[in-house]
């Protein structure tokens, strides 16, 4: 059902005006229990959503909107393996990869769980062999460095998790090469020993130019060290892919290939064998905990009432700001440094899933869909773009994320980290009135004319919303739950907007165009013609030989 045709949408539209005129400061004043009421906890994640421009009446309607647009039924379809990715005629079953239960998950009449577990066991076995030193390079040396070559969904997930869990890493060093710029590969390889380096070529399709170009150069680097002995490839290259034919064409032994399935979307694939680098870095047990955490969140998402359901709450608040209060972007600010790639990961997850302007059936939408997602770790962001969050002209909701416990933490850093995080959320909500500025400046003895000159500059209007997510710890389990939480948030929003959140024609376009232009750059003439600007650029680039 088109969300704009629901009764909840009409009521929400009529509630906007009142909300625009209400300050959160007043809402807290009127309702002393607001902070205690508007919070919930599940799977090791405490969500305080009291600092949102939200009343109970609005929340009621948002919940109704999810119901009227049939989100719970759509979720059931996803978990049951129905082909909800209608443009690619595929099921969407990343949840089957972390299903720790006994219920079969059927695709095309077949239970996929036994195969999922079999591939996972092979992946674990391999990870164990690499970690223990049993797996040897072509000169009999144990592996000290593992380089994952992949891009997009075949890079961001494992990279983000490996970074996040670095304090727990006890295996070989992990490196990630994604950019086709040769400096990425060369800077990575310059300190590595080919006899001790293992490459994981990660590509669902095994046709992505950037990945294949990097993988070919990596292969040449290895063969150079192995004096052209192709037998070395089998000791130093493994593939993670769904395309056995292309893997074998590249020269990787299928014994060294770890598969997955077309019903795992790239940006949802870290739970599959694409997660091999994670299992190598922290061990299969740690990877299993990550899966278990995501499974905890899957169960919570399916079973908790919408009002207490973390993915629903985050999604509905996002819809409220995006579709009713005019916010077109959303900040993610993790306060743990090891979560520094989380914003980039969520950018892909959210923007590739819901950056669409037609509904699943193909008709154009007449309402805003996925917002721009951006962010950086706090406290760094505070010394940079937070200025705009505090005093800029746009309304930009923020997700503050802070894990309270992490191995290797030290005082007084931890206390300062927490203090900064809480202070920012408070300041965004409260703001600072002109009267408060005056009092503060007078107390410092500032002259009245100076106070008057600075008053509006130093005033903060406040009323700027944020969610506060406090994680018990940054363990694999809680992290798994956090990622699944965002996956389901994106799902709920996509379902309300009526989108197919699981295709990515924009990415496909990029792949197709780059191939054509790469051919043109290689040939003096012939090939496909492009628009006049691109033709001029092709000619310009041709004159700038390296
Ligand atoms: C993810 C996207 C995209 C994809 C990359 C890499 O959902 O489809 O980011 O993951 O383009 O694709 P391959 O894994 O096929 O190389």
Coordinates of C-alpha atoms and ligand atoms in Angstrom, one line a residue:
X1 CA 0.0 0.0 0.0
X2 CA 1.2 3.5 -0.9
X3 CA 2.1 5.1 2.4
X4 CA 0.6 8.4 1.4
X5 CA -2.8 6.7 1.1
X6 CA -2.9 5.4 4.7
X7 CA -4.9 7.1 7.4
X8 CA -1.8 7.3 9.5
X9 CA 0.0 9.4 6.9
X10 CA -2.8 12.0 6.9
X11 CA -2.8 12.2 10.7
X12 CA 1.0 12.5 10.8
X13 CA 0.8 15.3 8.2
X14 CA -1.6 17.1 10.4
X15 CA 0.6 16.6 13.5
X16 CA 3.6 18.2 11.8
X17 CA 2.6 21.8 12.5
X18 CA 2.2 21.2 16.2
X19 CA 5.6 19.5 16.3
X20 CA 7.3 22.3 14.5
X21 CA 6.1 24.6 17.2
X22 CA 7.2 22.4 20.1
X23 CA 10.6 22.4 21.7
X24 CA 11.9 19.2 23.2
X25 CA 13.1 21.1 26.3
X26 CA 9.4 21.9 27.0
X27 CA 8.4 18.3 26.4
X28 CA 11.0 17.1 29.0
X29 CA 9.8 19.8 31.4
X30 CA 6.1 18.8 31.1
X31 CA 6.8 15.1 31.4
X32 CA 9.4 14.2 34.0
X33 CA 9.3 10.6 33.1
X34 CA 10.0 11.1 29.4
X35 CA 13.6 9.8 29.6
X36 CA 12.4 6.7 31.5
X37 CA 9.5 6.0 29.1
X38 CA 11.2 6.6 25.8
X39 CA 13.9 4.0 26.0
X40 CA 14.2 0.3 25.5
X41 CA 16.8 -2.4 25.6
X42 CA 17.4 -5.5 23.5
X43 CA 20.4 -7.7 22.5
X44 CA 22.9 -5.7 24.6
X45 CA 21.8 -2.4 23.1
X46 CA 20.1 0.3 25.2
X47 CA 18.3 2.8 23.0
X48 CA 17.3 6.2 24.5
X49 CA 15.0 7.9 22.0
X50 CA 13.6 10.5 24.3
X51 CA 15.6 13.3 22.6
X52 CA 13.4 13.1 19.6
X53 CA 10.7 15.5 18.4
X54 CA 8.1 12.9 19.2
X55 CA 4.9 12.7 21.2
X56 CA 3.0 9.6 22.1
X57 CA 0.3 10.6 19.6
X58 CA 2.9 10.8 16.8
X59 CA 4.4 7.5 17.8
X60 CA 1.0 5.9 17.8
X61 CA 0.5 7.0 14.2
X62 CA 4.0 5.9 13.1
X63 CA 3.3 2.4 14.5
X64 CA 0.0 2.5 12.7
X65 CA 1.8 3.5 9.5
X66 CA 4.0 0.4 9.7
X67 CA 1.0 -1.7 10.2
X68 CA -1.1 -0.1 7.5
X69 CA 1.8 -0.5 5.0
X70 CA 2.0 -4.1 5.9
X71 CA 5.6 -4.1 7.2
X72 CA 5.2 -7.1 9.5
X73 CA 3.8 -9.3 6.7
X74 CA 6.6 -8.2 4.3
X75 CA 9.1 -9.1 7.0
X76 CA 7.6 -12.6 7.3
X77 CA 7.9 -13.0 3.5
X78 CA 11.6 -12.1 3.7
X79 CA 12.3 -14.6 6.5
X80 CA 10.3 -17.3 4.7
X81 CA 12.4 -17.0 1.5
X82 CA 9.9 -15.4 -0.8
X83 CA 11.3 -13.6 -3.8
X84 CA 10.9 -10.1 -2.5
X85 CA 13.7 -8.9 -4.6
X86 CA 11.3 -8.8 -7.5
X87 CA 13.5 -7.1 -10.1
X88 CA 16.1 -9.8 -9.8
X89 CA 13.6 -12.5 -8.9
X90 CA 15.5 -13.5 -5.9
X91 CA 14.8 -14.3 -2.3
X92 CA 16.5 -12.2 0.4
X93 CA 17.9 -14.5 3.0
X94 CA 21.0 -13.1 4.7
X95 CA 19.0 -14.0 7.8
X96 CA 19.3 -17.7 6.9
X97 CA 23.1 -17.3 7.2
X98 CA 22.9 -16.6 10.9
X99 CA 19.9 -18.7 11.7
X100 CA 20.8 -20.7 14.7
X101 CA 17.4 -22.3 15.1
X102 CA 16.0 -25.6 13.8
X103 CA 13.3 -24.2 11.5
X104 CA 14.0 -25.0 7.9
X105 CA 14.3 -22.1 5.4
X106 CA 13.0 -23.0 2.0
X107 CA 14.2 -21.6 -1.3
X108 CA 12.7 -23.3 -4.4
X109 CA 11.4 -26.2 -2.4
X110 CA 14.7 -26.8 -0.7
X111 CA 15.9 -26.2 2.8
X112 CA 19.0 -24.1 2.5
X113 CA 20.2 -24.3 6.1
X114 CA 22.2 -27.6 5.7
X115 CA 24.2 -26.2 2.8
X116 CA 24.7 -22.9 4.6
X117 CA 26.2 -24.7 7.6
X118 CA 28.3 -27.0 5.4
X119 CA 29.9 -24.0 3.6
X120 CA 30.4 -22.3 7.0
X121 CA 32.2 -25.4 8.4
X122 CA 34.6 -25.4 5.3
X123 CA 35.2 -21.7 5.8
X124 CA 35.9 -22.3 9.5
X125 CA 38.2 -25.2 8.8
X126 CA 40.2 -23.1 6.4
X127 CA 40.4 -20.1 8.8
X128 CA 41.7 -22.5 11.5
X129 CA 44.4 -23.9 9.2
X130 CA 45.6 -20.4 8.3
X131 CA 45.5 -19.2 11.9
X132 CA 47.3 -22.2 13.3
X133 CA 50.1 -22.0 10.6
X134 CA 49.1 -25.4 9.2
X135 CA 48.3 -23.7 5.8
X136 CA 51.7 -23.0 4.2
X137 CA 52.8 -20.8 1.4
X138 CA 54.8 -22.0 -1.7
X139 CA 58.1 -22.1 0.2
X140 CA 56.6 -23.8 3.3
X141 CA 56.2 -20.7 5.4
X142 CA 53.2 -20.0 7.5
X143 CA 50.9 -17.1 6.6
X144 CA 51.4 -13.8 8.4
X145 CA 49.3 -11.5 6.3
X146 CA 46.0 -11.9 4.6
X147 CA 44.8 -9.4 1.9
X148 CA 41.1 -9.3 1.0
X149 CA 40.6 -8.0 -2.5
X150 CA 37.0 -6.9 -3.1
X151 CA 34.9 -3.8 -3.3
X152 CA 31.5 -2.6 -2.1
X153 CA 29.7 -5.4 -0.4
X154 CA 32.7 -7.6 -0.8
X155 CA 34.8 -5.2 1.2
X156 CA 33.0 -2.8 3.5
X157 CA 31.3 -5.4 5.8
X158 CA 34.4 -7.5 6.6
X159 CA 36.6 -4.4 6.7
X160 CA 34.3 -2.6 9.1
X161 CA 34.0 -5.7 11.4
X162 CA 37.7 -6.5 11.4
X163 CA 38.4 -2.9 12.3
X164 CA 35.7 -2.9 15.0
X165 CA 37.1 -6.1 16.6
X166 CA 40.8 -5.3 16.3
X167 CA 41.4 -5.5 20.0
X168 CA 40.3 -9.2 19.8
X169 CA 42.3 -10.1 16.7
X170 CA 44.8 -12.9 17.3
X171 CA 45.4 -14.3 13.9
X172 CA 47.4 -13.1 10.9
X173 CA 47.3 -9.4 10.0
X174 CA 44.4 -8.4 7.8
X175 CA 44.6 -5.9 4.9
X176 CA 41.8 -4.8 2.6
X177 CA 42.4 -3.6 -1.0
X178 CA 39.4 -2.2 -2.8
X179 CA 40.3 0.8 -4.9
X180 CA 41.4 0.1 -8.4
X181 CA 44.0 2.9 -7.9
X182 CA 47.3 0.8 -8.0
X183 CA 48.5 2.7 -5.0
X184 CA 46.0 1.0 -2.8
X185 CA 47.4 -2.4 -3.8
X186 CA 51.1 -1.4 -3.9
X187 CA 51.0 0.5 -0.6
X188 CA 49.6 -2.6 0.9
X189 CA 52.0 -5.1 -0.6
X190 CA 55.2 -3.0 -0.2
X191 CA 55.8 -4.3 3.3
X192 CA 54.5 -7.8 2.7
X193 CA 56.4 -11.0 2.0
X194 CA 54.9 -12.9 -0.9
X195 CA 55.9 -16.2 0.7
X196 CA 53.8 -15.4 3.7
X197 CA 50.8 -13.6 2.1
X198 CA 47.5 -15.1 1.3
X199 CA 45.0 -13.3 -1.0
X200 CA 41.2 -13.7 -0.6
X201 CA 39.6 -12.6 -3.8
X202 CA 36.1 -11.7 -2.8
X203 CA 33.5 -11.1 -5.5
X204 CA 30.0 -12.4 -5.7
X205 CA 30.0 -12.1 -9.5
X206 CA 33.7 -12.4 -10.1
X207 CA 33.3 -9.9 -13.0
X208 CA 33.9 -6.6 -11.1
X209 CA 36.7 -4.7 -12.9
X210 CA 38.3 -3.2 -9.8
X211 CA 38.6 -6.5 -8.0
X212 CA 39.8 -8.5 -11.0
X213 CA 42.4 -5.8 -11.9
X214 CA 43.7 -5.8 -8.3
X215 CA 43.6 -9.6 -8.2
X216 CA 45.6 -9.9 -11.5
X217 CA 48.3 -7.5 -10.3
X218 CA 48.4 -9.4 -7.0
X219 CA 48.8 -12.7 -8.9
X220 CA 51.6 -11.2 -10.9
X221 CA 53.4 -10.0 -7.7
X222 CA 53.2 -13.5 -6.3
X223 CA 54.3 -15.2 -9.6
X224 CA 57.2 -12.8 -9.8
X225 CA 58.4 -14.0 -6.4
X226 CA 57.6 -17.6 -7.3
X227 CA 59.7 -17.3 -10.5
X228 CA 56.6 -18.0 -12.6
X229 CA 55.7 -21.2 -10.9
X230 CA 51.9 -21.3 -11.2
X231 CA 51.6 -24.0 -8.6
X232 CA 52.2 -21.2 -6.1
X233 CA 48.7 -19.7 -6.9
X234 CA 47.0 -22.6 -5.1
X235 CA 48.9 -21.8 -1.9
X236 CA 48.2 -18.1 -2.0
X237 CA 44.9 -17.4 -3.6
X238 CA 41.4 -18.4 -2.4
X239 CA 38.1 -17.0 -3.8
X240 CA 34.8 -16.2 -2.2
X241 CA 32.2 -16.1 -5.0
X242 CA 29.0 -17.4 -6.5
X243 CA 30.6 -17.8 -9.9
X244 CA 32.7 -21.0 -10.0
X245 CA 33.3 -20.7 -13.8
X246 CA 35.0 -17.3 -13.5
X247 CA 36.9 -18.3 -10.4
X248 CA 38.4 -21.2 -12.3
X249 CA 39.1 -19.1 -15.4
X250 CA 41.1 -16.8 -13.1
X251 CA 43.3 -19.7 -12.1
X252 CA 42.0 -20.4 -8.6
X253 CA 41.5 -24.0 -7.7
X254 CA 37.8 -24.7 -6.9
X255 CA 39.0 -26.5 -3.9
X256 CA 40.0 -23.0 -2.7
X257 CA 36.7 -21.5 -3.5
X258 CA 34.1 -20.7 -0.8
X259 CA 30.6 -20.2 -2.2
X260 CA 27.5 -18.4 -1.3
X261 CA 24.2 -17.8 -3.0
X262 CA 22.3 -15.4 -5.2
X263 CA 19.9 -14.8 -2.4
X264 CA 22.6 -13.0 -0.4
X265 CA 22.9 -9.4 -1.5
X266 CA 26.4 -7.9 -1.6
X267 CA 25.8 -5.4 1.2
X268 CA 24.2 -8.1 3.3
X269 CA 26.9 -10.7 2.7
X270 CA 29.3 -10.3 5.6
X271 CA 27.5 -13.2 7.3
X272 CA 28.4 -15.5 4.4
X273 CA 31.8 -16.8 3.4
X274 CA 32.5 -13.1 2.5
X275 CA 33.1 -13.0 6.3
X276 CA 36.2 -15.2 5.9
X277 CA 38.6 -12.4 6.8
X278 CA 36.7 -11.9 10.0
X279 CA 37.0 -15.6 10.9
X280 CA 40.7 -15.5 10.1
X281 CA 41.2 -12.4 12.2
X282 CA 39.3 -13.3 15.4
X283 CA 38.7 -17.0 14.9
X284 CA 35.6 -19.0 13.9
X285 CA 34.3 -18.9 17.5
X286 CA 34.3 -15.1 17.4
X287 CA 32.6 -15.1 14.0
X288 CA 30.0 -17.5 15.3
X289 CA 29.3 -15.0 18.2
X290 CA 28.8 -12.3 15.6
X291 CA 26.3 -14.5 13.8
X292 CA 24.6 -15.3 17.1
X293 CA 24.2 -11.6 17.9
X294 CA 22.6 -11.0 14.6
X295 CA 20.3 -13.9 15.1
X296 CA 19.3 -12.4 18.5
X297 CA 18.3 -9.3 16.7
X298 CA 16.5 -11.2 14.0
X299 CA 14.4 -12.8 16.7
X300 CA 13.8 -9.5 18.5
X301 CA 12.8 -7.9 15.2
X302 CA 10.3 -10.7 14.4
X303 CA 8.8 -11.0 17.9
X304 CA 9.0 -7.7 19.9
X305 CA 6.0 -5.4 19.7
X306 CA 6.7 -2.5 17.3
X307 CA 6.8 0.0 20.2
X308 CA 9.6 -1.9 21.9
X309 CA 11.3 -3.0 18.7
X310 CA 14.6 -1.4 18.0
X311 CA 14.7 -1.6 14.2
X312 CA 11.1 -0.4 14.0
X313 CA 11.7 2.5 16.3
X314 CA 14.8 3.7 14.5
X315 CA 13.0 3.3 11.1
X316 CA 9.9 5.1 12.2
X317 CA 11.8 8.0 13.7
X318 CA 13.7 8.3 10.4
X319 CA 10.4 8.3 8.4
X320 CA 9.0 11.0 10.7
X321 CA 12.0 13.3 10.1
X322 CA 12.4 12.4 6.4
X323 CA 8.8 12.5 5.3
X324 CA 7.2 14.9 7.7
X325 CA 9.8 17.3 9.2
X326 CA 12.0 17.8 6.1
X327 CA 15.3 16.2 7.1
X328 CA 17.1 14.8 4.1
X329 CA 20.2 13.5 5.8
X330 CA 21.1 11.5 8.9
X331 CA 24.4 11.4 10.8
X332 CA 26.0 8.3 12.4
X333 CA 28.5 9.1 15.1
X334 CA 30.1 6.1 16.7
X335 CA 32.2 7.2 19.8
X336 CA 34.4 4.1 19.7
X337 CA 37.4 4.6 17.4
X338 CA 37.4 1.0 16.2
X339 CA 33.9 1.6 14.7
X340 CA 35.5 4.2 12.4
X341 CA 34.3 2.4 9.2
X342 CA 30.7 2.0 10.5
X343 CA 29.4 5.2 8.9
X344 CA 30.8 4.1 5.5
X345 CA 29.3 0.6 5.9
X346 CA 25.9 2.1 6.8
X347 CA 26.1 4.5 4.0
X348 CA 26.2 1.6 1.6
X349 CA 23.6 -0.4 3.5
X350 CA 21.1 2.4 3.6
X351 CA 21.8 4.4 0.5
X352 CA 22.2 1.4 -1.9
X353 CA 19.1 -0.2 -0.5
X354 CA 16.7 2.8 -0.3
X355 CA 18.2 5.3 -2.7
X356 CA 15.3 4.6 -5.1
X357 CA 12.6 6.7 -6.7
X358 CA 10.2 4.0 -8.0
X359 CA 8.2 1.6 -6.0
X360 CA 8.8 -2.1 -6.3
X361 CA 6.1 -2.4 -8.9
X362 CA 7.8 0.4 -11.0
X363 CA 5.6 3.5 -10.5
X364 CA 7.4 6.7 -9.4
X365 CA 7.2 7.7 -5.8
X366 CA 5.9 11.2 -4.8
X367 CA 7.6 11.3 -1.4
X368 CA 11.1 11.3 0.0
X369 CA 12.8 8.0 0.3
X370 CA 16.3 7.1 1.6
X371 CA 18.2 10.0 3.2
X372 CA 21.9 10.8 2.8
X373 CA 23.8 8.9 5.5
X374 CA 27.1 10.3 6.7
X375 CA 29.3 10.5 9.7
X376 CA 32.6 10.1 11.4
X377 CA 33.7 8.9 14.8
X378 CA 33.1 11.2 17.7
X379 CA 35.0 12.9 19.2
X380 CA 36.6 13.8 15.9
X381 CA 33.4 14.9 14.3
X382 CA 32.8 17.4 17.1
X383 CA 35.9 19.3 16.0
X384 CA 34.7 19.4 12.4
X385 CA 31.1 19.1 11.1
X386 CA 29.2 19.2 14.4
X387 CA 29.1 23.0 14.1
X388 CA 26.6 22.5 11.3
X389 CA 24.6 20.1 13.4
X390 CA 24.4 22.6 16.2
X391 CA 23.8 25.9 14.3
X392 CA 23.3 25.1 10.6
X393 CA 20.0 25.6 8.8
X394 CA 19.2 21.9 8.2
X395 CA 17.6 19.5 10.5
X396 CA 19.9 16.5 10.8
X397 CA 19.1 13.7 13.2
X398 CA 22.0 11.9 14.8
X399 CA 22.6 8.4 15.9
X400 CA 25.1 8.4 18.8
X401 CA 26.6 5.0 19.2
X402 CA 28.8 4.2 22.2
X403 CA 30.0 0.8 23.5
X404 CA 30.6 1.1 27.2
X405 CA 33.1 -1.7 27.4
X406 CA 35.9 -2.6 25.1
X407 CA 39.2 -4.5 25.6
X408 CA 42.1 -2.2 26.0
X409 CA 40.2 0.8 27.3
X410 CA 42.0 3.1 29.6
X411 CA 41.1 5.9 32.0
X412 CA 40.7 8.9 31.9
X413 CA 40.0 8.3 28.1
X414 CA 36.9 6.2 28.7
X415 CA 35.2 8.8 31.0
X416 CA 36.0 11.6 28.6
X417 CA 34.7 9.6 25.6
X418 CA 31.4 8.9 27.4
X419 CA 31.1 12.5 28.7
X420 CA 31.6 13.9 25.2
X421 CA 29.0 11.7 23.7
X422 CA 26.4 12.5 26.3
X423 CA 27.2 16.2 26.2
X424 CA 26.7 16.5 22.5
X425 CA 23.4 14.8 22.5
X426 CA 22.3 17.0 25.4
X427 CA 23.5 20.2 23.8
X428 CA 21.8 19.4 20.5
X429 CA 18.5 18.9 22.3
X430 CA 18.7 21.7 24.9
X431 CA 20.5 24.4 23.0
X432 CA 21.4 27.6 24.8
X433 CA 19.0 30.5 25.0
X434 CA 20.0 34.2 24.7
X435 CA 19.3 34.6 28.4
X436 CA 21.6 31.7 29.2
X437 CA 24.3 33.3 27.0
X438 CA 23.9 36.6 28.7
X439 CA 24.1 35.1 32.2
X440 CA 27.2 33.1 31.2
X441 CA 29.0 36.1 29.7
X442 CA 28.1 38.5 32.5
X443 CA 29.5 36.0 35.0
X444 CA 32.7 36.2 33.1
X445 CA 32.7 40.0 33.3
X446 CA 32.2 40.6 29.6
X447 CA 31.0 44.2 28.7
X448 CA 27.3 44.6 27.8
X449 CA 28.1 46.0 24.3
X450 CA 30.2 42.9 23.5
X451 CA 27.5 40.6 24.9
X452 CA 24.9 42.3 22.6
X453 CA 27.2 41.9 19.6
X454 CA 27.7 38.2 20.2
X455 CA 24.3 37.2 21.5
X456 CA 22.9 35.6 18.3
X457 CA 26.2 34.0 17.4
X458 CA 26.4 32.3 20.7
X459 CA 22.8 31.2 20.9
X460 CA 21.9 27.6 20.1
X461 CA 18.3 27.0 19.2
X462 CA 18.5 23.3 20.2
X463 CA 15.5 21.0 19.5
X464 CA 17.9 18.9 17.4
X465 CA 17.0 15.3 17.6
X466 CA 19.2 12.3 18.3
X467 CA 19.1 8.6 19.3
X468 CA 21.5 7.4 21.9
X469 CA 22.6 3.8 21.5
X470 CA 24.6 2.5 24.4
X471 CA 26.1 -1.0 23.8
X472 CA 27.0 -3.2 26.8
X473 CA 30.3 -3.9 25.1
X474 CA 32.0 -4.1 21.7
X475 CA 32.0 -7.9 21.6
X476 CA 31.3 -9.8 18.4
X477 CA 27.8 -10.7 19.7
X478 CA 26.7 -7.1 20.4
X479 CA 28.3 -5.9 17.2
X480 CA 26.4 -8.6 15.3
X481 CA 23.2 -7.4 16.9
X482 CA 24.0 -3.7 16.0
X483 CA 24.5 -4.5 12.4
X484 CA 21.4 -6.6 12.1
X485 CA 19.5 -3.7 13.8
X486 CA 20.5 -1.4 11.0
X487 CA 19.7 -4.0 8.4
X488 CA 16.2 -4.3 9.7
X489 CA 15.8 -0.6 10.1
X490 CA 16.6 -0.2 6.4
X491 CA 14.2 -3.0 5.7
X492 CA 11.3 -1.4 7.6
X493 CA 11.8 2.0 5.9
X494 CA 12.1 0.4 2.4
X495 CA 8.9 -1.6 3.2
X496 CA 7.0 1.6 4.2
X497 CA 8.2 3.4 1.1
X498 CA 7.2 0.4 -1.0
X499 CA 10.7 0.0 -2.5
X500 CA 12.6 -3.0 -3.5
X501 CA 15.5 -2.5 -1.1
X502 CA 17.5 -5.3 -2.5
X503 CA 18.5 -4.4 -6.0
X504 CA 21.1 -1.8 -7.0
X505 CA 20.7 -0.8 -10.7
X506 CA 22.7 2.4 -10.0
X507 CA 25.8 0.3 -9.1
X508 CA 25.2 -1.9 -12.1
X509 CA 25.2 1.2 -14.3
X510 CA 28.5 2.3 -13.0
X511 CA 30.0 -1.2 -13.7
X512 CA 28.7 -1.1 -17.3
X513 CA 29.8 2.4 -18.1
X514 CA 33.3 2.0 -16.7
X515 CA 33.9 -1.1 -18.8
X516 CA 32.9 0.8 -22.0
X517 CA 35.1 3.8 -21.2
X518 CA 38.0 1.6 -20.2
X519 CA 37.9 0.1 -23.7
X520 CA 37.8 3.5 -25.3
X521 CA 40.8 4.7 -23.4
X522 CA 42.7 1.7 -24.6
X523 CA 41.8 2.1 -28.3
X524 CA 42.8 5.0 -30.5
X525 CA 39.4 4.9 -32.2
X526 CA 36.2 2.9 -32.5
X527 CA 34.1 1.8 -29.6
X528 CA 31.0 3.3 -28.2
X529 CA 30.5 7.1 -28.4
X530 CA 29.6 9.1 -25.2
X531 CA 28.1 12.5 -24.5
X532 CA 30.1 15.5 -25.7
X533 CA 31.5 16.3 -22.3
X534 CA 32.7 12.8 -21.7
X535 CA 34.2 12.6 -25.3
X536 CA 36.1 15.8 -24.5
X537 CA 37.3 14.4 -21.2
X538 CA 38.4 11.2 -22.9
X539 CA 40.5 13.3 -25.4
X540 CA 41.9 15.4 -22.6
X541 CA 42.9 12.3 -20.6
X542 CA 44.6 10.7 -23.7
X543 CA 46.9 13.7 -23.9
X544 CA 48.0 13.3 -20.2
X545 CA 50.0 10.1 -20.6
X546 CA 51.5 8.8 -17.4
Ligands
LIG1 C1 26.2 -4.5 -2.9 C2 26.4 -4.1 -4.3 C3 27.9 -3.8 -4.6 C4 28.7 -5.1 -4.8 C5 30.0 -4.7 -5.4 C6 31.0 -5.8 -5.6 O1 25.1 -4.8 -2.5 O2 25.9 -4.9 -5.2 O3 28.5 -3.0 -3.7 O4 28.9 -5.7 -3.6 O5 29.8 -4.0 -6.7 O6 30.4 -6.8 -6.4 P1 31.0 -8.2 -6.5 O7 31.0 -8.8 -5.2 O8 30.2 -9.0 -7.5 O9 32.4 -8.0 -7.0

